[in-house]
Structures are given as C-alpha cells and as structure tokens.
CSV table of C-alpha atoms in Angstrom, one decimal:
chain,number,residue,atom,x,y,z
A,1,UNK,CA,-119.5,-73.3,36.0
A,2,UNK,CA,-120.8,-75.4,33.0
A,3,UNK,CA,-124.5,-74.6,34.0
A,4,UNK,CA,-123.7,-71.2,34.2
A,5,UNK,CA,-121.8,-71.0,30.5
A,6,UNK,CA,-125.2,-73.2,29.2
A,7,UNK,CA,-127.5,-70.7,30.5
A,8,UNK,CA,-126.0,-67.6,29.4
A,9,UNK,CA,-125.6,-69.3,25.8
A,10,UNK,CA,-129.5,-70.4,26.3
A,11,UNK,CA,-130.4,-66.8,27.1
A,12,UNK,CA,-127.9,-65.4,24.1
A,13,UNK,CA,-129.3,-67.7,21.4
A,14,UNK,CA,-133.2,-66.3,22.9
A,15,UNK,CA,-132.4,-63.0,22.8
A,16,UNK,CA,-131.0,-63.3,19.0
A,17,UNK,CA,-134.2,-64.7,18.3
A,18,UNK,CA,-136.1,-62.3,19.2
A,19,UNK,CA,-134.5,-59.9,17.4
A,20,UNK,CA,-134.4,-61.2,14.8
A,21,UNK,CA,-137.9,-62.4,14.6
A,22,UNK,CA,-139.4,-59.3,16.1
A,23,UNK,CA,-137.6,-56.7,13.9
A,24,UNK,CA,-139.7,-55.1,11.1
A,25,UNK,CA,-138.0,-55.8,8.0
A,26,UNK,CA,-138.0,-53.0,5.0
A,27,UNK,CA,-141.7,-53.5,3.6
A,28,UNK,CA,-143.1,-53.7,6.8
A,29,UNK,CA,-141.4,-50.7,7.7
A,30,UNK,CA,-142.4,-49.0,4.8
A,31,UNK,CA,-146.1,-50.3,5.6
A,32,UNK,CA,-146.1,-48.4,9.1
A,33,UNK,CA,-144.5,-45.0,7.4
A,34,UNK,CA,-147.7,-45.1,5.4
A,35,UNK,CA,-150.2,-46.2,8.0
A,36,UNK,CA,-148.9,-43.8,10.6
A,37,UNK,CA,-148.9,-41.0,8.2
A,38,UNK,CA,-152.6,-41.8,7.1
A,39,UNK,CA,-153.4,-42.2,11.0
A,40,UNK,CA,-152.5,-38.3,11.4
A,41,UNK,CA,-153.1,-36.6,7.4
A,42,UNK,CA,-153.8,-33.4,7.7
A,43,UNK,CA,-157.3,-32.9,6.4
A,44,UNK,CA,-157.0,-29.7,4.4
A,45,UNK,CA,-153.9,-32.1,2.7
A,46,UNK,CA,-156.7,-34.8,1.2
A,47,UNK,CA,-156.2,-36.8,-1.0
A,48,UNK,CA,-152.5,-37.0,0.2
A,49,UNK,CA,-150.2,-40.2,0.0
A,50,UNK,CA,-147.0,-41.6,0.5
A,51,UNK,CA,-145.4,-44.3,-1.8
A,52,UNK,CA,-142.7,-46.5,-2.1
A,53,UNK,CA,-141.6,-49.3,-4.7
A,54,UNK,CA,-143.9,-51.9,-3.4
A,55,UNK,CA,-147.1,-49.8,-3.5
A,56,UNK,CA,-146.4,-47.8,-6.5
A,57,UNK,CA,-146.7,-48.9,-10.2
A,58,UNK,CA,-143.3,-48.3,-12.1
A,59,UNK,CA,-144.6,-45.9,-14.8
A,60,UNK,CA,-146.7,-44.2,-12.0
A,61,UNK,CA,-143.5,-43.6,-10.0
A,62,UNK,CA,-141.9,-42.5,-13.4
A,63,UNK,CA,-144.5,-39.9,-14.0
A,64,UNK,CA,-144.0,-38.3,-10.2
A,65,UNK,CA,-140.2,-38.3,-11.0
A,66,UNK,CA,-140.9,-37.4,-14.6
A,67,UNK,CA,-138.2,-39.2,-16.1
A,68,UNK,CA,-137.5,-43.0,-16.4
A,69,UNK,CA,-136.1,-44.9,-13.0
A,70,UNK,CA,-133.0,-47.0,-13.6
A,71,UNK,CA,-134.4,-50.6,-11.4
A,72,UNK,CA,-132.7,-49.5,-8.5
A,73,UNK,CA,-133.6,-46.0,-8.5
A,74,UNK,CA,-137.1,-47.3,-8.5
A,75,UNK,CA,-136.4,-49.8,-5.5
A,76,UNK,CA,-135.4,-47.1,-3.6
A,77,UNK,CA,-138.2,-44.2,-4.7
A,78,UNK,CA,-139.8,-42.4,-1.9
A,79,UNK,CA,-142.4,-40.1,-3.1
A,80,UNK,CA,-144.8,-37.8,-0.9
A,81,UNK,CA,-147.6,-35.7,-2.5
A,82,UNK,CA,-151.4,-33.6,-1.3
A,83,UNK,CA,-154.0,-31.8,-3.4
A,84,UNK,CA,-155.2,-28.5,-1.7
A,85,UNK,CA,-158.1,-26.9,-2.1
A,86,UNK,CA,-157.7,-23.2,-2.6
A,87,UNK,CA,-159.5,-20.2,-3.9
A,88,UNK,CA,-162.5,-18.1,-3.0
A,89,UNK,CA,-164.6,-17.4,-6.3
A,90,UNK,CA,-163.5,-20.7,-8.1
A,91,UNK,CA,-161.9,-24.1,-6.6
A,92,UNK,CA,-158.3,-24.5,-7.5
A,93,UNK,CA,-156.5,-27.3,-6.2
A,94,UNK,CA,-152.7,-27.1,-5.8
A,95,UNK,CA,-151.3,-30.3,-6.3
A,96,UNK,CA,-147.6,-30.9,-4.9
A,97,UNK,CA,-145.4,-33.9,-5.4
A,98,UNK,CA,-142.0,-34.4,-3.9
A,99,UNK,CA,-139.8,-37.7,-5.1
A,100,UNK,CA,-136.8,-38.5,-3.3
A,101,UNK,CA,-134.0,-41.4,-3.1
A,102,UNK,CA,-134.3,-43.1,0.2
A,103,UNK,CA,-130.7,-43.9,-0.1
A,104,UNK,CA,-130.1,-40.0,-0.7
A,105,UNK,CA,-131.7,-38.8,3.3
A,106,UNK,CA,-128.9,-37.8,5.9
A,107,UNK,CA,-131.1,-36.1,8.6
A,108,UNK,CA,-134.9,-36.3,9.5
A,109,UNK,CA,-136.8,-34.0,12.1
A,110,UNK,CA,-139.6,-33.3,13.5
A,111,UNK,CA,-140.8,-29.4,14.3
A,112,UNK,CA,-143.9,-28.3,15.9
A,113,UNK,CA,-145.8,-25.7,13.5
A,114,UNK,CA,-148.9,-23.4,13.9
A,115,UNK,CA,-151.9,-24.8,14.9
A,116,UNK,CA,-149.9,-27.7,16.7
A,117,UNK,CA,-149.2,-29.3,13.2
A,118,UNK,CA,-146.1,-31.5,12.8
A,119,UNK,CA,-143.8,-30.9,10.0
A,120,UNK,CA,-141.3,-33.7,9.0
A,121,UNK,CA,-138.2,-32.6,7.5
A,122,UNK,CA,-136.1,-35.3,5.3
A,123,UNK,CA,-132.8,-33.9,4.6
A,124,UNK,CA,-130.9,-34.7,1.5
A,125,UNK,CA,-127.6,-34.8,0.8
A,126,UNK,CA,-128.4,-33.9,-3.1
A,127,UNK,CA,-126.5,-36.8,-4.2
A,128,UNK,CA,-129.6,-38.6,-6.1
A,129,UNK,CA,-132.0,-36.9,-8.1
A,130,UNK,CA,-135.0,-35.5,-6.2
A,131,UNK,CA,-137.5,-33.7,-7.6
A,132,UNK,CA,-140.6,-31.1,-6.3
A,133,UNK,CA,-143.9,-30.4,-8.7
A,134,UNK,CA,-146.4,-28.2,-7.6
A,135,UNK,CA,-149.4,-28.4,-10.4
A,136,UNK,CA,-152.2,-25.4,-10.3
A,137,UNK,CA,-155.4,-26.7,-11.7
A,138,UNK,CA,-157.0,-23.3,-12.6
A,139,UNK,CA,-154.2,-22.2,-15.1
A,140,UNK,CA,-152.6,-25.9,-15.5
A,141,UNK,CA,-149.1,-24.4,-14.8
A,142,UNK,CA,-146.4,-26.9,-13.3
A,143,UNK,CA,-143.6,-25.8,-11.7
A,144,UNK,CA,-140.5,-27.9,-11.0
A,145,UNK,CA,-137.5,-28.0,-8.8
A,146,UNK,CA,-134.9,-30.1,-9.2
A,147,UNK,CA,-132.3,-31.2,-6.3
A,148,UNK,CA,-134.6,-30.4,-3.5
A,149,UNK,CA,-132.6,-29.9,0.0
A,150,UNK,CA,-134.9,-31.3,2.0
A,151,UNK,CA,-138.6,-33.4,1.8
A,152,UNK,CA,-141.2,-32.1,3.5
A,153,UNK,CA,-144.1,-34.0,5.3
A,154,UNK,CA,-146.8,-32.1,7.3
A,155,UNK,CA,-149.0,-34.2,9.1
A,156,UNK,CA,-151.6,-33.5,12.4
A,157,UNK,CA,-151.0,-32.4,15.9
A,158,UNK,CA,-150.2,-35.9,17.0
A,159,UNK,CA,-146.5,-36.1,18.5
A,160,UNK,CA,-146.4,-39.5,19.1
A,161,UNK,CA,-146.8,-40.2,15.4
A,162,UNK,CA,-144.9,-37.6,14.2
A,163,UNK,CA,-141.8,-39.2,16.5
A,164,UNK,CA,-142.8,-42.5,15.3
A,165,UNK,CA,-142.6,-41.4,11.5
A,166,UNK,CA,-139.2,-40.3,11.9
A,167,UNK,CA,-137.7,-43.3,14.0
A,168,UNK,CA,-139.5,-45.6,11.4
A,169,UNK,CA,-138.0,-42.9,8.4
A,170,UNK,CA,-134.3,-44.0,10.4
A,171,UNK,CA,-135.0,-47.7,11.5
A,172,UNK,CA,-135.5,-48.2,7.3
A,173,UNK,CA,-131.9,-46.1,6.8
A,174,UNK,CA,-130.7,-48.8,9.0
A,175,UNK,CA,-132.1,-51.7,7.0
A,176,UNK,CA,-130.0,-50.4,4.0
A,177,UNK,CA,-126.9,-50.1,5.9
A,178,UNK,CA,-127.3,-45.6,6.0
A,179,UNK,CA,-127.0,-44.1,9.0
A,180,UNK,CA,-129.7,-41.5,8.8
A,181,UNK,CA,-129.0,-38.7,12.1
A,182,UNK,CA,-132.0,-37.8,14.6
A,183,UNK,CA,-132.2,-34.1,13.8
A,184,UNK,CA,-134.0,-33.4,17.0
A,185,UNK,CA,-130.9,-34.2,18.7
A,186,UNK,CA,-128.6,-31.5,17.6
C-alpha cells in the first residue's frame, strides 16, 4: 500500500513538471504566432507582419493605433498589417493595419478561401479599442475604422499552420486567464 501511495505521488510530482516546464509561456507563444505566420505569408501580402509588445517599439505601436497606449493597453497590443501591390499603369500599394486588444478576442477561426488560402478570423467583443487603416499610396488617402468586429489574418494554403495559429491565438487567451472559444467548433 505505501509503495503504491509513493509511486503515484512520484509519477504526480513528474507529470506537474513537465507541465510546467514544457508549457510555452506568453512570449514564447507570441514568438510561434509570428514564426508560423511568417512560415505561410501570403506572398502578394509582402512586407506583412505581426507584432506584439515585446517586438514592437512603444511609439511604433502608438502610430498603428494612432493614439497614445495607456502601459497596459500596450502590454496587451496585437497588431497585424500587409502592403499590396496594386494597379496596372502605376504601382500603388495599399497598406492595411489592424490593432487589437488581445484581452478584447472571444472567438478565433479558421476558413478555407479561394485558391486554398486560409483566412483567420479574431473576433472581438468591442470592449477595447481596436482600430483598421488602410493607406493608398497613389492619392495618400487613409481611411479608418474604429471598433472593428473582427481581425483578419490571411495567410497560405497550409492547414496545419493555419490550425496551429489559432490554437496558439487560444493557448495565449489561456495564459491571461480568457477563455478564447474555437470557432470551428460551432
């Protein structure tokens, strides 16, 4: 009887460990949103990036929200943005920017599109300020929407990445204490 109690609290305290050791904490998470999402960029989408607080500079992550971040508005900044190249006479590159609060996301998804693209759909519960810019470079208009419903994130015709994104997009909800739903299971 005691050997038995001693091995199941040996194999209790191992399995904690590894766990716990083994667990991606919330940089590291954010490290493989942005390494998975670089793995599978569209190309047509390039330059295109993803940032968060620890690989954004604070008054970089204020111009993409255009306005000033509070310190933990900025700790919790998730911004998405692609230049592309359009136009048949003249090059014009359509720049779009979308700035979120991580702590704002209810829902994320993943839905095939044409072409076998993958889009990523971050819903928001429109409790934090979010923010889309799309900039045209021919006539230098910007236009703004505040409030957005939902981020979008198209990457390539890799599924496995595109279900890693969003389990990774969850696991950090998780970290935080949020519980984020899988939209592809409704």
């Amino acid at each position: 009887m005691k050997n038995t109690f001693l091995t199941l609290l040996v194999l209790c305290l191992f399995l904690l460990t590894s766990c716990f050791t083994y667990s991606q904490d919330e940089k590291d998470t954010q490290e493989f949103i942005i390494e998975k999402y670089k793995e599978n960029q569209l190309k047509i989408y390039t330059p295109s990036f993803i940032f968060f607080s620890n690989n954004i500079f604070r008054v970089d992550a204020e111009f993409f929200a255009n306005r000033k971040l509070s310190e933990k508005e900025f700790d919790n900044i998730f911004i998405y943005g692609a230049d592309i190249e359009v136009g048949i006479k003249k090059t014009q590159i359509i720049s779009f920017i979308e700035s979120i609060d991580i702590r704002d996301i209810t829902k994320v998804s993943t839905t095939k599109q044409n072409d076998n693209e993958f889009l990523i759909s971050i819903y928001l519960s429109g409790k934090y300020p979010s923010l889309r810019s799309v900039h045209n470079s021919l006539n230098g208009e910007v236009k703004r929407r505040k409030y957005i419903s939902k981020m979008k994130i198209q990457i390539g015709s890799n599924r496995e990445v595109a279900i890693q994104l969003k389990k990774a997009i969850i696991h950090l909800g998780k970290l935080r204490q949020m519980n984020i739903k899988d939209g592809d299971l409704f």
